[in-house]
PDB file of C-alpha atoms in Angstrom:
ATOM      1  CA  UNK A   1       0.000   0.000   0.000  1.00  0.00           C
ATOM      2  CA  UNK A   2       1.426   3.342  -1.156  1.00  0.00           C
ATOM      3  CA  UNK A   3      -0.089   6.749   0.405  1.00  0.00           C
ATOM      4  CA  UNK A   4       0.623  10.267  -0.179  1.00  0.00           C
ATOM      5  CA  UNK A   5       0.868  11.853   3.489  1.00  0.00           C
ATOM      6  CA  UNK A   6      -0.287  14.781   4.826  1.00  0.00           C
ATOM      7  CA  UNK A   7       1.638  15.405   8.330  1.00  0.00           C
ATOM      8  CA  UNK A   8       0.169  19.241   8.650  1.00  0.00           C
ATOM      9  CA  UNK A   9       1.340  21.641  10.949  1.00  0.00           C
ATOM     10  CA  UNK A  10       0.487  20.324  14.012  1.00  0.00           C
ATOM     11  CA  UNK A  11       2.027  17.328  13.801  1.00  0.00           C
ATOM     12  CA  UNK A  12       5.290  18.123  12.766  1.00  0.00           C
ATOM     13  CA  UNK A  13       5.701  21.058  14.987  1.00  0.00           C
ATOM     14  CA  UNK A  14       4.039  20.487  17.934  1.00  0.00           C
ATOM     15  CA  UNK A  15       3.477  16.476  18.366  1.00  0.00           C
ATOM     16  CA  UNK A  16       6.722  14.786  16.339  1.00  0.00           C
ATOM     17  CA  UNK A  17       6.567  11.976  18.488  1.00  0.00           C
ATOM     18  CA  UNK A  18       3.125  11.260  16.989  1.00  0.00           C
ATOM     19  CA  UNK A  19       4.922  11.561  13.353  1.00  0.00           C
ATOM     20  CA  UNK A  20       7.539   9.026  14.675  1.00  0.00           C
ATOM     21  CA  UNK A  21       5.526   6.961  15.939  1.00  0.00           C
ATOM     22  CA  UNK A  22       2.981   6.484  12.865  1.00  0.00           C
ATOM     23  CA  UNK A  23       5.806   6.230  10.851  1.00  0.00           C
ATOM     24  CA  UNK A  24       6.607   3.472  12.614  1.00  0.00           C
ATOM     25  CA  UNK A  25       2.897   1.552  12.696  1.00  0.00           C
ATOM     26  CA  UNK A  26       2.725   2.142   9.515  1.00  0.00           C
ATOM     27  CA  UNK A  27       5.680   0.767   8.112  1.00  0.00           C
ATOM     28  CA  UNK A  28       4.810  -2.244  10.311  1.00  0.00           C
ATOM     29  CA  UNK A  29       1.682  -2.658   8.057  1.00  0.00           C
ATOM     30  CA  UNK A  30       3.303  -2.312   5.049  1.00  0.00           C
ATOM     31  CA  UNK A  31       2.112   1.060   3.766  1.00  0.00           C
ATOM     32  CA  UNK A  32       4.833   2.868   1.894  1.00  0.00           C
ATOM     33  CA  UNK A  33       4.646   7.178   2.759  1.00  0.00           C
ATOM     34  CA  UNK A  34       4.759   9.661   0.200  1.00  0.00           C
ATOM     35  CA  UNK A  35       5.479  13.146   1.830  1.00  0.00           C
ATOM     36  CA  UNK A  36       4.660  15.428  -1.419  1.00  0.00           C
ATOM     37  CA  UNK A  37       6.279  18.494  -2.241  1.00  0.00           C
ATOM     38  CA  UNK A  38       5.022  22.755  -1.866  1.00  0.00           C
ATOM     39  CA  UNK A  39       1.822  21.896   0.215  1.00  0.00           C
ATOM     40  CA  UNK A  40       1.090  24.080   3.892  1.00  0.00           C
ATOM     41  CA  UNK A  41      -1.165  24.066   6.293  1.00  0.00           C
ATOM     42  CA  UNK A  42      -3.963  22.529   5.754  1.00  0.00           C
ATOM     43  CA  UNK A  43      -5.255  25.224   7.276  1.00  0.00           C
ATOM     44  CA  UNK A  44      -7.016  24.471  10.360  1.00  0.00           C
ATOM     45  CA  UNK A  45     -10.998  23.985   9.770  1.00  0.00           C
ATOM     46  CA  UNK A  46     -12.450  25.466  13.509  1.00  0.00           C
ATOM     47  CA  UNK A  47     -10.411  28.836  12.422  1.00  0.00           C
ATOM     48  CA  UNK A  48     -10.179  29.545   9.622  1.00  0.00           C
ATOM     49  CA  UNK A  49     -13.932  28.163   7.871  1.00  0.00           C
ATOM     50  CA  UNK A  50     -15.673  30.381  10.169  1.00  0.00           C
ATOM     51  CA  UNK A  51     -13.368  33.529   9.876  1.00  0.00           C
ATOM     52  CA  UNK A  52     -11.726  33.421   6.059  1.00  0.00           C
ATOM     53  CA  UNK A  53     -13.918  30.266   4.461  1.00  0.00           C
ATOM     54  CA  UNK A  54     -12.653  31.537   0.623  1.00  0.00           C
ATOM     55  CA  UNK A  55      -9.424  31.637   2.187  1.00  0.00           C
ATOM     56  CA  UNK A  56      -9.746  27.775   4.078  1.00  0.00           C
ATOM     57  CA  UNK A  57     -10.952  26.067   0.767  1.00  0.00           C
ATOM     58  CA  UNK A  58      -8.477  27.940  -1.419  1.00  0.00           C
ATOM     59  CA  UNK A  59      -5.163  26.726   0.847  1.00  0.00           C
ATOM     60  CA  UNK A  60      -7.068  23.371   1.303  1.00  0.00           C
ATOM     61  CA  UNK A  61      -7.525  23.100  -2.466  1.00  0.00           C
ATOM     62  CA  UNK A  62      -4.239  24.270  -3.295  1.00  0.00           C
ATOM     63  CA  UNK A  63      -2.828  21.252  -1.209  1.00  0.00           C
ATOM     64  CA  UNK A  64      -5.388  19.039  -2.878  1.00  0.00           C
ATOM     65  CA  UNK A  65      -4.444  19.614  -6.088  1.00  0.00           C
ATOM     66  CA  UNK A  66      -0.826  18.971  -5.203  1.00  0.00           C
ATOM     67  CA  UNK A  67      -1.618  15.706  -3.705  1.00  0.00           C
ATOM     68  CA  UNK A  68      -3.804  14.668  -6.334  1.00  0.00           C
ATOM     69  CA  UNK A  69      -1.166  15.051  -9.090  1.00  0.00           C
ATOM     70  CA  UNK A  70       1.101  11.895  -7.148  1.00  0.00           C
ATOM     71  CA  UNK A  71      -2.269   9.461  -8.271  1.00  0.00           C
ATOM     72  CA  UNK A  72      -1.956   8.097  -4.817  1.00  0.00           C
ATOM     73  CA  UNK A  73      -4.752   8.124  -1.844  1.00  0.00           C
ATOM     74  CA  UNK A  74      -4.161  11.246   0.802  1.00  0.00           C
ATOM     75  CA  UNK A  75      -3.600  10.016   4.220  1.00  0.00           C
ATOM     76  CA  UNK A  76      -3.817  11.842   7.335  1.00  0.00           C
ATOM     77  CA  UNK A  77      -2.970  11.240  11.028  1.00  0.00           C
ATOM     78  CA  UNK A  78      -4.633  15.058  12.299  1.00  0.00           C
ATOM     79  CA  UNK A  79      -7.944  15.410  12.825  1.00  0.00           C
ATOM     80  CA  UNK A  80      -8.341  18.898  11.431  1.00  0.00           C
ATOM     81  CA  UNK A  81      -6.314  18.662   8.303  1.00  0.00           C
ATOM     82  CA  UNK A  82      -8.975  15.209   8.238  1.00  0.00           C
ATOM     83  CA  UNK A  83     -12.259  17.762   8.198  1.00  0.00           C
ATOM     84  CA  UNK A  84     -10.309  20.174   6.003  1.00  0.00           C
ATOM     85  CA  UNK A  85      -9.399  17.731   3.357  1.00  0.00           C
ATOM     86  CA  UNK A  86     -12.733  15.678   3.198  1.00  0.00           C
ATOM     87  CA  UNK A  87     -14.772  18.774   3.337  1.00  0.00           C
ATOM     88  CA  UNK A  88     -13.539  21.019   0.387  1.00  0.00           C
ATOM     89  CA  UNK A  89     -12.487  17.566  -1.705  1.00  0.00           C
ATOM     90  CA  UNK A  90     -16.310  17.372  -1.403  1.00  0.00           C
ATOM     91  CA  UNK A  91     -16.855  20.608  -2.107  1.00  0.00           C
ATOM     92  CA  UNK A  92     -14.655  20.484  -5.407  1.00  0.00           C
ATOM     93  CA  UNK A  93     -16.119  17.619  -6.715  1.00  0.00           C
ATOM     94  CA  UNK A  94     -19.619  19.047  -6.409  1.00  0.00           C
ATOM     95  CA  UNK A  95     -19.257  22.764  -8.058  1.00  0.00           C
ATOM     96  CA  UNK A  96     -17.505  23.900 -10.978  1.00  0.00           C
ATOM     97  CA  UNK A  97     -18.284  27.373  -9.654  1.00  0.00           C
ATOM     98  CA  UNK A  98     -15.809  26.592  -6.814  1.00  0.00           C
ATOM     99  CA  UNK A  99     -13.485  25.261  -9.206  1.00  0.00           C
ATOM    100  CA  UNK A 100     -13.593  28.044 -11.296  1.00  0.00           C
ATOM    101  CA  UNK A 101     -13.319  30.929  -8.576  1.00  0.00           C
ATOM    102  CA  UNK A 102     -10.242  29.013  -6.582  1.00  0.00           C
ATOM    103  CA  UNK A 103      -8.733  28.582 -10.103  1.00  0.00           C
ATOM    104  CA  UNK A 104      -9.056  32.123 -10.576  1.00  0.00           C
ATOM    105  CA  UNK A 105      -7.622  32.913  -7.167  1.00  0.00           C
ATOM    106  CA  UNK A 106      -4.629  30.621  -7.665  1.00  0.00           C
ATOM    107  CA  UNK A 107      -4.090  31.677 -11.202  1.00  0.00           C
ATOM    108  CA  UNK A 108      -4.583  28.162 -12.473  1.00  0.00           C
ATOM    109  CA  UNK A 109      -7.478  26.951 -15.114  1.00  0.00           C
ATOM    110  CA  UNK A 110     -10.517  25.213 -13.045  1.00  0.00           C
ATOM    111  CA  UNK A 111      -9.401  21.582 -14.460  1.00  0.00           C
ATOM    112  CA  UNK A 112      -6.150  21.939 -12.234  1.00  0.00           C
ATOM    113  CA  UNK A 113      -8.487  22.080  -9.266  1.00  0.00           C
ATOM    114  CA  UNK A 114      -9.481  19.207  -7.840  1.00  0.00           C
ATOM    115  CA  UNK A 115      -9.550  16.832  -4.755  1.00  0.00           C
ATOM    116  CA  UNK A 116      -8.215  14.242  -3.839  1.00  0.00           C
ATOM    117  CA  UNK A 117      -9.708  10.587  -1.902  1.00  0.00           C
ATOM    118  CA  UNK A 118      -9.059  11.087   2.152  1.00  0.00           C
ATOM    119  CA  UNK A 119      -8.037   8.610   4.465  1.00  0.00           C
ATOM    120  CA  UNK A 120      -6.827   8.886   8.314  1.00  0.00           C
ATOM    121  CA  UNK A 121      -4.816   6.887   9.612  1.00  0.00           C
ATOM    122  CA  UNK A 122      -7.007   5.586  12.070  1.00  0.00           C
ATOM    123  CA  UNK A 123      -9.130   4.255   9.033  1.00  0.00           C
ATOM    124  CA  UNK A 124      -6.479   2.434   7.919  1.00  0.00           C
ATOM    125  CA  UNK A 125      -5.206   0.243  11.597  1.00  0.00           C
ATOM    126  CA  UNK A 126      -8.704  -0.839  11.434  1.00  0.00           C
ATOM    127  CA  UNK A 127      -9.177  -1.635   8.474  1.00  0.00           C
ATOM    128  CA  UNK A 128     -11.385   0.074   6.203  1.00  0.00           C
TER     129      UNK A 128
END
């Protein structure tokens, strides 16, 4: 099994044991990491949705479109980066509008946009 990951902010800063030690559990299962390239914050969902949504789904969909260009399944171990992903991937694949406008935004055409399938770890140790 081959994953692009998603560490975030607040895993690599704040908990790195956490990192180390799904690193570890995972490699005991056999999943093979990806760490991609350019992405940032995811950015945190209970901020940043309320005060700047625009701004949340463009940065979230920004890092989704990175991710999406490896081909592989985006895996998570934080919970907010989790919400983030799974709500604007949704959000993506359900308006063209929203597509269009982040496009805009990010000086990119619309068909550059898109999401990408979520998965957190947790998912994965138990099995689905």
């Amino acid at each position: 099994m081959k994953y692009a990951v998603f560490w975030g902010c607040t895993i690599k800063v704040r908990y790195p044991s956490v990192e180390k030690a799904a690193k570890l559990a995972l490699q005991k299962l056999g999943v093979e990491l990806r760490e991609v390239e350019g992405t940032t914050c995811c950015p945190l969902p209970e901020v940043f949705m309320v005060a700047a949504p625009e701004v949340w789904r463009t940065v979230a969909a920004r890092n989704l479109s990175l991710i999406s260009k490896t081909g592989l399944e985006l895996l998570v171990v934080c919970n907010g980066c989790y919400e983030t992903f799974r709500r604007v991937s949704k959000e993506l694949d359900e308006s063209e509008e929203l597509r269009g406008r982040i496009g805009e935004m990010l000086g990119l055409p619309a068909s550059e946009i898109r999401g990408a399938s979520v998965k957190h770890a947790v998912d994965l140790l138990y099995g689905e």
